[in-house]
PDB file of C-alpha atoms and ligand atoms in Angstrom:
ATOM      1  CA  MET C   1       3.251 -47.632  -8.910  1.00  0.00           C
ATOM      2  CA  VAL C   2       3.132 -44.180 -10.576  1.00  0.00           C
ATOM      3  CA  GLU C   3       1.263 -41.607  -8.481  1.00  0.00           C
ATOM      4  CA  ALA C   4      -1.713 -40.086 -10.376  1.00  0.00           C
ATOM      5  CA  GLU C   5      -0.870 -36.637 -11.679  1.00  0.00           C
ATOM      6  CA  LYS C   6      -2.265 -33.932  -9.396  1.00  0.00           C
ATOM      7  CA  LYS C   7      -4.837 -31.767 -11.194  1.00  0.00           C
ATOM      8  CA  ILE C   8      -6.602 -28.458 -10.693  1.00  0.00           C
ATOM      9  CA  HIS C   9     -10.346 -28.433 -11.264  1.00  0.00           C
ATOM     10  CA  LEU C  10     -11.621 -25.172 -12.750  1.00  0.00           C
ATOM     11  CA  ILE C  11     -15.205 -24.202 -13.519  1.00  0.00           C
ATOM     12  CA  ILE C  12     -15.097 -21.187 -15.791  1.00  0.00           C
ATOM     13  CA  THR C  13     -17.973 -18.921 -16.748  1.00  0.00           C
ATOM     14  CA  ARG C  14     -17.584 -18.280 -20.442  1.00  0.00           C
ATOM     15  CA  GLN C  15     -19.221 -16.113 -23.087  1.00  0.00           C
ATOM     16  CA  LYS C  16     -18.512 -16.175 -26.810  1.00  0.00           C
ATOM     17  CA  ASP C  17     -18.959 -12.438 -27.317  1.00  0.00           C
ATOM     18  CA  ALA C  18     -20.641  -9.388 -25.810  1.00  0.00           C
ATOM     19  CA  LYS C  19     -24.098 -10.432 -27.033  1.00  0.00           C
ATOM     20  CA  SER C  20     -24.052 -14.178 -26.284  1.00  0.00           C
ATOM     21  CA  ASP C  21     -25.424 -15.918 -23.209  1.00  0.00           C
ATOM     22  CA  SER C  22     -22.935 -17.144 -20.652  1.00  0.00           C
ATOM     23  CA  TYR C  23     -22.296 -20.799 -19.847  1.00  0.00           C
ATOM     24  CA  THR C  24     -19.840 -22.735 -17.700  1.00  0.00           C
ATOM     25  CA  GLU C  25     -17.136 -25.071 -18.891  1.00  0.00           C
ATOM     26  CA  GLU C  26     -14.988 -27.310 -16.688  1.00  0.00           C
ATOM     27  CA  PHE C  27     -11.299 -28.063 -17.054  1.00  0.00           C
ATOM     28  CA  MET C  28      -8.749 -30.215 -15.262  1.00  0.00           C
ATOM     29  CA  VAL C  29      -5.241 -28.852 -15.650  1.00  0.00           C
ATOM     30  CA  PRO C  30      -1.906 -30.238 -14.413  1.00  0.00           C
ATOM     31  CA  TYR C  31      -0.842 -28.902 -11.004  1.00  0.00           C
ATOM     32  CA  ARG C  32       2.559 -27.380 -10.267  1.00  0.00           C
ATOM     33  CA  PRO C  33       3.581 -25.812  -6.961  1.00  0.00           C
ATOM     34  CA  ASN C  34       3.080 -22.042  -6.676  1.00  0.00           C
ATOM     35  CA  MET C  35       0.624 -21.722  -9.553  1.00  0.00           C
ATOM     36  CA  ASN C  36      -1.801 -18.827  -9.731  1.00  0.00           C
ATOM     37  CA  ILE C  37      -5.042 -18.489 -11.683  1.00  0.00           C
ATOM     38  CA  ILE C  38      -3.178 -16.993 -14.654  1.00  0.00           C
ATOM     39  CA  SER C  39      -0.843 -19.990 -14.918  1.00  0.00           C
ATOM     40  CA  ALA C  40      -3.852 -22.337 -14.700  1.00  0.00           C
ATOM     41  CA  LEU C  41      -5.529 -20.376 -17.523  1.00  0.00           C
ATOM     42  CA  MET C  42      -2.311 -20.616 -19.531  1.00  0.00           C
ATOM     43  CA  GLU C  43      -2.455 -24.417 -19.144  1.00  0.00           C
ATOM     44  CA  ILE C  44      -5.943 -24.322 -20.695  1.00  0.00           C
ATOM     45  CA  GLN C  45      -4.587 -22.131 -23.475  1.00  0.00           C
ATOM     46  CA  LYS C  46      -1.868 -24.741 -24.176  1.00  0.00           C
ATOM     47  CA  ASN C  47      -4.367 -27.582 -24.295  1.00  0.00           C
ATOM     48  CA  PRO C  48      -7.958 -26.316 -24.618  1.00  0.00           C
ATOM     49  CA  VAL C  49      -9.794 -29.564 -23.887  1.00  0.00           C
ATOM     50  CA  ASN C  50     -12.650 -29.598 -21.356  1.00  0.00           C
ATOM     51  CA  THR C  51     -13.471 -32.327 -18.835  1.00  0.00           C
ATOM     52  CA  LYS C  52     -15.779 -33.987 -21.385  1.00  0.00           C
ATOM     53  CA  GLY C  53     -12.703 -34.504 -23.565  1.00  0.00           C
ATOM     54  CA  GLU C  54     -13.969 -31.972 -26.139  1.00  0.00           C
ATOM     55  CA  LYS C  55     -11.600 -29.581 -27.891  1.00  0.00           C
ATOM     56  CA  THR C  56     -12.807 -26.063 -27.164  1.00  0.00           C
ATOM     57  CA  ALA C  57     -11.793 -22.443 -27.751  1.00  0.00           C
ATOM     58  CA  PRO C  58      -9.022 -21.263 -25.370  1.00  0.00           C
ATOM     59  CA  VAL C  59     -10.305 -19.101 -22.508  1.00  0.00           C
ATOM     60  CA  ILE C  60      -9.742 -15.365 -23.027  1.00  0.00           C
ATOM     61  CA  TRP C  61      -8.708 -12.996 -20.222  1.00  0.00           C
ATOM     62  CA  GLU C  62      -6.797  -9.757 -19.787  1.00  0.00           C
ATOM     63  CA  SER C  63      -3.557  -9.372 -17.841  1.00  0.00           C
ATOM     64  CA  VAL C  64      -0.513  -7.137 -18.033  1.00  0.00           C
ATOM     65  CA  CYS C  65       1.847  -6.773 -15.084  1.00  0.00           C
ATOM     66  CA  LEU C  66       1.329 -10.132 -13.320  1.00  0.00           C
ATOM     67  CA  GLU C  67       2.286  -8.508 -10.006  1.00  0.00           C
ATOM     68  CA  GLU C  68      -0.982  -6.964  -8.781  1.00  0.00           C
ATOM     69  CA  VAL C  69      -0.189  -3.479 -10.018  1.00  0.00           C
ATOM     70  CA  CYS C  70      -2.131  -3.001 -13.266  1.00  0.00           C
ATOM     71  CA  GLY C  71      -5.535  -4.261 -12.109  1.00  0.00           C
ATOM     72  CA  ALA C  72      -6.319  -5.752 -15.523  1.00  0.00           C
ATOM     73  CA  CYS C  73      -6.766  -9.392 -14.466  1.00  0.00           C
ATOM     74  CA  SER C  74      -9.556  -8.801 -11.929  1.00  0.00           C
ATOM     75  CA  MET C  75     -12.153 -11.562 -11.987  1.00  0.00           C
ATOM     76  CA  VAL C  76     -14.513 -13.244  -9.572  1.00  0.00           C
ATOM     77  CA  ILE C  77     -12.646 -16.182  -8.048  1.00  0.00           C
ATOM     78  CA  ASN C  78     -14.635 -18.504  -5.801  1.00  0.00           C
ATOM     79  CA  GLY C  79     -17.212 -15.750  -5.414  1.00  0.00           C
ATOM     80  CA  LYS C  80     -14.804 -12.913  -4.545  1.00  0.00           C
ATOM     81  CA  PRO C  81     -13.449 -10.221  -6.854  1.00  0.00           C
ATOM     82  CA  HIS C  82      -9.661 -10.345  -6.963  1.00  0.00           C
ATOM     83  CA  GLN C  83      -6.681 -10.323  -9.324  1.00  0.00           C
ATOM     84  CA  ALA C  84      -5.997 -13.633 -11.044  1.00  0.00           C
ATOM     85  CA  CYS C  85      -2.230 -13.037 -10.781  1.00  0.00           C
ATOM     86  CA  SER C  86      -2.206 -12.873  -6.985  1.00  0.00           C
ATOM     87  CA  SER C  87      -4.795 -15.626  -6.464  1.00  0.00           C
ATOM     88  CA  LEU C  88      -2.689 -18.657  -5.616  1.00  0.00           C
ATOM     89  CA  ILE C  89      -4.058 -22.098  -6.435  1.00  0.00           C
ATOM     90  CA  ASP C  90      -2.760 -23.577  -3.159  1.00  0.00           C
ATOM     91  CA  GLN C  91      -4.887 -21.104  -1.207  1.00  0.00           C
ATOM     92  CA  LEU C  92      -8.131 -21.763  -3.097  1.00  0.00           C
ATOM     93  CA  GLU C  93     -10.754 -24.396  -2.442  1.00  0.00           C
ATOM     94  CA  GLN C  94     -11.442 -26.666  -5.417  1.00  0.00           C
ATOM     95  CA  PRO C  95     -13.244 -26.791  -7.716  1.00  0.00           C
ATOM     96  CA  ILE C  96     -12.188 -23.213  -8.377  1.00  0.00           C
ATOM     97  CA  ARG C  97     -14.967 -21.150  -9.889  1.00  0.00           C
ATOM     98  CA  VAL C  98     -13.761 -18.325 -12.119  1.00  0.00           C
ATOM     99  CA  ALA C  99     -16.162 -15.773 -13.594  1.00  0.00           C
ATOM    100  CA  PRO C 100     -15.848 -12.321 -15.170  1.00  0.00           C
ATOM    101  CA  LEU C 101     -16.584  -9.211 -13.070  1.00  0.00           C
ATOM    102  CA  ALA C 102     -20.350  -8.768 -13.248  1.00  0.00           C
ATOM    103  CA  THR C 103     -20.363  -4.970 -12.917  1.00  0.00           C
ATOM    104  CA  PHE C 104     -18.768  -4.415 -16.307  1.00  0.00           C
ATOM    105  CA  PRO C 105     -19.935  -5.550 -19.757  1.00  0.00           C
ATOM    106  CA  VAL C 106     -18.363  -8.872 -20.729  1.00  0.00           C
ATOM    107  CA  MET C 107     -16.568  -8.752 -24.059  1.00  0.00           C
ATOM    108  CA  ARG C 108     -15.556 -12.411 -24.106  1.00  0.00           C
ATOM    109  CA  ASP C 109     -15.038 -15.075 -21.422  1.00  0.00           C
ATOM    110  CA  LEU C 110     -13.207 -13.338 -18.540  1.00  0.00           C
ATOM    111  CA  LEU C 111     -12.454 -10.157 -20.472  1.00  0.00           C
ATOM    112  CA  VAL C 112     -14.589  -7.184 -19.427  1.00  0.00           C
ATOM    113  CA  ASP C 113     -14.853  -3.587 -20.570  1.00  0.00           C
ATOM    114  CA  ARG C 114     -13.858  -1.290 -17.678  1.00  0.00           C
ATOM    115  CA  THR C 115     -14.528   1.930 -19.640  1.00  0.00           C
ATOM    116  CA  ARG C 116     -17.176   2.960 -17.099  1.00  0.00           C
ATOM    117  CA  MET C 117     -14.477   3.346 -14.455  1.00  0.00           C
ATOM    118  CA  PHE C 118     -12.021   5.188 -16.693  1.00  0.00           C
ATOM    119  CA  ASP C 119     -14.795   7.570 -17.800  1.00  0.00           C
ATOM    120  CA  ALA C 120     -15.507   8.270 -14.127  1.00  0.00           C
ATOM    121  CA  LEU C 121     -11.833   9.156 -13.592  1.00  0.00           C
ATOM    122  CA  LYS C 122     -12.083  11.614 -16.496  1.00  0.00           C
ATOM    123  CA  LYS C 123     -15.291  13.066 -15.066  1.00  0.00           C
ATOM    124  CA  VAL C 124     -13.597  13.835 -11.737  1.00  0.00           C
ATOM    125  CA  LYS C 125     -10.345  15.066 -13.355  1.00  0.00           C
ATOM    126  CA  ALA C 126      -8.262  12.443 -11.560  1.00  0.00           C
ATOM    127  CA  TRP C 127      -4.935  13.969 -12.479  1.00  0.00           C
ATOM    128  CA  VAL C 128      -2.574  16.805 -11.573  1.00  0.00           C
ATOM    129  CA  PRO C 129      -2.612  19.441 -14.334  1.00  0.00           C
ATOM    130  CA  ILE C 130       0.763  20.485 -15.714  1.00  0.00           C
ATOM    131  CA  ASP C 131       1.568  23.493 -17.834  1.00  0.00           C
ATOM    132  CA  GLY C 132       3.406  21.878 -20.765  1.00  0.00           C
ATOM    133  CA  THR C 133       5.957  19.092 -20.707  1.00  0.00           C
ATOM    134  CA  TYR C 134       9.090  21.150 -20.011  1.00  0.00           C
ATOM    135  CA  ASP C 135      10.920  20.943 -16.683  1.00  0.00           C
ATOM    136  CA  LEU C 136       8.960  23.000 -14.183  1.00  0.00           C
ATOM    137  CA  GLY C 137      11.389  22.401 -11.345  1.00  0.00           C
ATOM    138  CA  PRO C 138      10.381  21.003  -7.985  1.00  0.00           C
ATOM    139  CA  GLY C 139       6.720  21.312  -7.108  1.00  0.00           C
ATOM    140  CA  PRO C 140       5.304  22.492  -3.806  1.00  0.00           C
ATOM    141  CA  ARG C 141       6.028  20.170  -0.898  1.00  0.00           C
ATOM    142  CA  MET C 142       3.297  18.170   0.747  1.00  0.00           C
ATOM    143  CA  PRO C 143       3.210  17.890   4.531  1.00  0.00           C
ATOM    144  CA  GLU C 144       4.609  14.477   5.517  1.00  0.00           C
ATOM    145  CA  LYS C 145       1.429  13.469   7.348  1.00  0.00           C
ATOM    146  CA  THR C 146      -0.673  14.171   4.239  1.00  0.00           C
ATOM    147  CA  ARG C 147       1.867  12.469   1.997  1.00  0.00           C
ATOM    148  CA  GLN C 148       1.590   9.278   4.016  1.00  0.00           C
ATOM    149  CA  TRP C 149      -2.174   8.823   3.599  1.00  0.00           C
ATOM    150  CA  ALA C 150      -2.097  10.189   0.039  1.00  0.00           C
ATOM    151  CA  TYR C 151       0.423   7.480  -0.828  1.00  0.00           C
ATOM    152  CA  GLU C 152      -2.013   4.828   0.376  1.00  0.00           C
ATOM    153  CA  LEU C 153      -4.738   6.281  -1.867  1.00  0.00           C
ATOM    154  CA  SER C 154      -2.335   6.468  -4.803  1.00  0.00           C
ATOM    155  CA  LYS C 155      -1.994   2.668  -4.761  1.00  0.00           C
ATOM    156  CA  CYS C 156      -5.347   2.355  -6.554  1.00  0.00           C
ATOM    157  CA  MET C 157      -4.819   0.354  -9.756  1.00  0.00           C
ATOM    158  CA  THR C 158      -8.344   0.852 -11.139  1.00  0.00           C
ATOM    159  CA  CYS C 159      -8.920  -2.881 -10.805  1.00  0.00           C
ATOM    160  CA  GLY C 160     -12.671  -2.516 -10.349  1.00  0.00           C
ATOM    161  CA  CYS C 161     -13.033  -4.896  -7.375  1.00  0.00           C
ATOM    162  CA  CYS C 162     -14.613  -2.169  -5.227  1.00  0.00           C
ATOM    163  CA  LEU C 163     -17.155  -1.385  -7.956  1.00  0.00           C
ATOM    164  CA  GLU C 164     -17.913  -5.089  -8.273  1.00  0.00           C
ATOM    165  CA  ALA C 165     -18.554  -5.391  -4.533  1.00  0.00           C
ATOM    166  CA  CYS C 166     -20.676  -2.239  -4.292  1.00  0.00           C
ATOM    167  CA  PRO C 167     -24.418  -2.992  -4.540  1.00  0.00           C
ATOM    168  CA  ASN C 168     -25.051   0.532  -5.838  1.00  0.00           C
ATOM    169  CA  VAL C 169     -22.838   0.156  -8.904  1.00  0.00           C
ATOM    170  CA  ASN C 170     -24.829  -1.701 -11.514  1.00  0.00           C
ATOM    171  CA  GLU C 171     -26.177  -1.310 -15.029  1.00  0.00           C
ATOM    172  CA  LYS C 172     -29.261   0.550 -13.756  1.00  0.00           C
ATOM    173  CA  SER C 173     -27.250   3.140 -11.826  1.00  0.00           C
ATOM    174  CA  ASP C 174     -24.732   5.729 -12.943  1.00  0.00           C
ATOM    175  CA  PHE C 175     -22.948   5.799  -9.572  1.00  0.00           C
ATOM    176  CA  ILE C 176     -19.255   6.327 -10.303  1.00  0.00           C
ATOM    177  CA  GLY C 177     -18.263   4.025  -7.434  1.00  0.00           C
ATOM    178  CA  PRO C 178     -15.706   4.060  -4.606  1.00  0.00           C
ATOM    179  CA  ALA C 179     -12.410   4.152  -6.541  1.00  0.00           C
ATOM    180  CA  PRO C 180     -13.064   7.391  -8.497  1.00  0.00           C
ATOM    181  CA  LEU C 181     -14.401   9.021  -5.305  1.00  0.00           C
ATOM    182  CA  SER C 182     -11.233   8.150  -3.446  1.00  0.00           C
ATOM    183  CA  GLN C 183      -9.184   9.653  -6.273  1.00  0.00           C
ATOM    184  CA  VAL C 184     -11.048  12.947  -5.769  1.00  0.00           C
ATOM    185  CA  ARG C 185      -9.788  13.009  -2.189  1.00  0.00           C
ATOM    186  CA  LEU C 186      -6.261  12.155  -3.379  1.00  0.00           C
ATOM    187  CA  PHE C 187      -6.006  14.817  -6.074  1.00  0.00           C
ATOM    188  CA  ASN C 188      -7.752  17.498  -4.005  1.00  0.00           C
ATOM    189  CA  ALA C 189      -5.073  16.995  -1.340  1.00  0.00           C
ATOM    190  CA  HIS C 190      -2.256  17.562  -3.830  1.00  0.00           C
ATOM    191  CA  PRO C 191      -0.938  21.169  -3.723  1.00  0.00           C
ATOM    192  CA  THR C 192      -1.140  21.508  -7.527  1.00  0.00           C
ATOM    193  CA  GLY C 193      -4.052  19.124  -8.024  1.00  0.00           C
ATOM    194  CA  ALA C 194      -6.104  21.344  -5.703  1.00  0.00           C
ATOM    195  CA  MET C 195      -6.441  23.796  -8.635  1.00  0.00           C
ATOM    196  CA  HIS C 196      -9.354  21.611  -9.763  1.00  0.00           C
ATOM    197  CA  LYS C 197     -10.760  20.995  -6.295  1.00  0.00           C
ATOM    198  CA  ASP C 198     -14.054  22.806  -6.918  1.00  0.00           C
ATOM    199  CA  ASP C 199     -14.539  21.087 -10.291  1.00  0.00           C
ATOM    200  CA  ARG C 200     -13.982  17.677  -8.716  1.00  0.00           C
ATOM    201  CA  LEU C 201     -16.388  18.379  -5.873  1.00  0.00           C
ATOM    202  CA  ALA C 202     -18.967  19.687  -8.354  1.00  0.00           C
ATOM    203  CA  ALA C 203     -18.573  16.484 -10.406  1.00  0.00           C
ATOM    204  CA  ILE C 204     -19.301  14.245  -7.423  1.00  0.00           C
ATOM    205  CA  MET C 205     -22.170  16.429  -6.171  1.00  0.00           C
ATOM    206  CA  GLY C 206     -24.084  15.775  -9.368  1.00  0.00           C
ATOM    207  CA  GLU C 207     -25.808  12.740 -10.862  1.00  0.00           C
ATOM    208  CA  GLY C 208     -24.112   9.428 -10.023  1.00  0.00           C
ATOM    209  CA  GLY C 209     -21.971  11.121  -7.397  1.00  0.00           C
ATOM    210  CA  ILE C 210     -21.428  10.715  -3.694  1.00  0.00           C
ATOM    211  CA  THR C 211     -25.109  10.733  -2.725  1.00  0.00           C
ATOM    212  CA  SER C 212     -25.495   7.420  -4.585  1.00  0.00           C
ATOM    213  CA  CYS C 213     -23.243   5.730  -2.013  1.00  0.00           C
ATOM    214  CA  GLY C 214     -25.399   3.541   0.238  1.00  0.00           C
ATOM    215  CA  ASN C 215     -22.631   3.073   2.826  1.00  0.00           C
ATOM    216  CA  SER C 216     -22.631  -0.727   2.472  1.00  0.00           C
ATOM    217  CA  GLN C 217     -18.852  -0.689   3.180  1.00  0.00           C
ATOM    218  CA  ASN C 218     -18.290  -3.731   0.921  1.00  0.00           C
ATOM    219  CA  CYS C 219     -15.717  -1.780  -1.091  1.00  0.00           C
ATOM    220  CA  VAL C 220     -13.196  -1.467   1.694  1.00  0.00           C
ATOM    221  CA  GLU C 221     -13.474  -5.211   2.423  1.00  0.00           C
ATOM    222  CA  VAL C 222     -12.426  -6.281  -1.073  1.00  0.00           C
ATOM    223  CA  CYS C 223      -9.816  -3.679  -2.047  1.00  0.00           C
ATOM    224  CA  PRO C 224      -6.619  -5.689  -2.640  1.00  0.00           C
ATOM    225  CA  LYS C 225      -4.530  -2.630  -1.795  1.00  0.00           C
ATOM    226  CA  GLY C 226      -6.261  -1.990   1.530  1.00  0.00           C
ATOM    227  CA  ILE C 227      -7.234   1.543   0.494  1.00  0.00           C
ATOM    228  CA  PRO C 228      -9.380   3.234   3.176  1.00  0.00           C
ATOM    229  CA  LEU C 229     -12.241   3.884   0.757  1.00  0.00           C
ATOM    230  CA  THR C 230     -14.914   4.506   3.370  1.00  0.00           C
ATOM    231  CA  THR C 231     -12.672   7.076   5.096  1.00  0.00           C
ATOM    232  CA  SER C 232     -12.303   8.847   1.739  1.00  0.00           C
ATOM    233  CA  ILE C 233     -16.064   8.797   1.205  1.00  0.00           C
ATOM    234  CA  ALA C 234     -16.749  10.140   4.722  1.00  0.00           C
ATOM    235  CA  HIS C 235     -14.196  12.915   4.121  1.00  0.00           C
ATOM    236  CA  LEU C 236     -15.814  13.816   0.792  1.00  0.00           C
ATOM    237  CA  ASN C 237     -19.257  13.864   2.399  1.00  0.00           C
ATOM    238  CA  ARG C 238     -18.010  16.645   4.681  1.00  0.00           C
ATOM    239  CA  GLN C 239     -16.272  18.443   1.813  1.00  0.00           C
ATOM    240  CA  THR C 240     -19.338  18.379  -0.430  1.00  0.00           C
ATOM    241  CA  THR C 241     -21.562  19.631   2.407  1.00  0.00           C
ATOM    242  CA  ILE C 242     -19.221  22.583   2.974  1.00  0.00           C
ATOM    243  CA  GLN C 243     -19.065  23.184  -0.781  1.00  0.00           C
ATOM    244  CA  SER C 244     -22.866  23.230  -1.099  1.00  0.00           C
ATOM    245  CA  PHE C 245     -23.060  25.898   1.661  1.00  0.00           C
ATOM    246  CA  LYS C 246     -20.391  27.913  -0.146  1.00  0.00           C
ATOM    247  CA  ASP C 247     -22.262  27.581  -3.443  1.00  0.00           C
ATOM    248  CA  PHE C 248     -25.536  28.603  -1.801  1.00  0.00           C
ATOM    249  CA  PHE C 249     -24.257  31.652   0.091  1.00  0.00           C
ATOM    250  CA  GLY C 250     -21.843  32.562  -2.680  1.00  0.00           C
ATOM    251  CA  SER C 251     -24.788  33.041  -5.017  1.00  0.00           C
ATOM    252  CA  TYR C 252     -26.171  35.874  -2.837  1.00  0.00           C
TER     253      TYR C 252
HETATM  254 FE1  SF4 X   1      -9.218  -1.746  -6.959  1.00  0.00          FE
HETATM  255 FE2  SF4 X   1      -8.981  -0.795  -4.449  1.00  0.00          FE
HETATM  256 FE3  SF4 X   1      -8.678   0.848  -6.568  1.00  0.00          FE
HETATM  257 FE4  SF4 X   1     -11.102  -0.127  -5.933  1.00  0.00          FE
HETATM  258  S1  SF4 X   1      -9.840   1.277  -4.718  1.00  0.00           S
HETATM  259  S2  SF4 X   1     -10.214   0.015  -7.991  1.00  0.00           S
HETATM  260  S3  SF4 X   1     -10.572  -2.172  -5.221  1.00  0.00           S
HETATM  261  S4  SF4 X   1      -7.359  -0.896  -6.016  1.00  0.00           S
END
């Protein structure tokens, strides 16, 4: 007797375009050991037929590195925001529910527009300024202790999971969210990046800045890189308080 082919049951939240209503569509795809959500989606792409036996449009998603570094394939998998590439089928309860991140506008199916987060990084100047592209020689050294925690913060891949988990990041709020705040701490600690320290603090002391954080601590729970986001936010709370005193007394 031939053993029935093992299948993966997926329930996918879909949307035709940015303006359409969402709906769910179910798929059964052939199982192979060590599959992840991306490989299951690729099976649908190969044979886009739903469980009703209807031919349908292939599911659209975004992915680049496939090794949990780019952050592009973040989606909500069985209710939790995570990268599709590092979500292994064998570790997920079936049926597997896959939906787009709800914090960002959906462009189509599982593809979302994360511009909000990239704009926030621009707002806080999340970079180290350089004077031209010629060889400037070695930069100033960072104390080893600082380098160690800064390295942890530098692992942020702008995946958006922390914004998704934060109740204060939504379409009615302009809160920039945990990831851009943590980048302020990172770049302010850099010996050259510190040139823009005051600008960064000013950016997060304004509208949509650090005071919009409700301290729910959800962000730190979902970050796939284990970035100590709440420690960064607590640190920045102290920094912005000091800065506001400086601004106040400096104006006299
Ligand atoms: Fe993703 Fe973590 Fe960066 Fe937030 S801090 S964007 S969860 S990697």
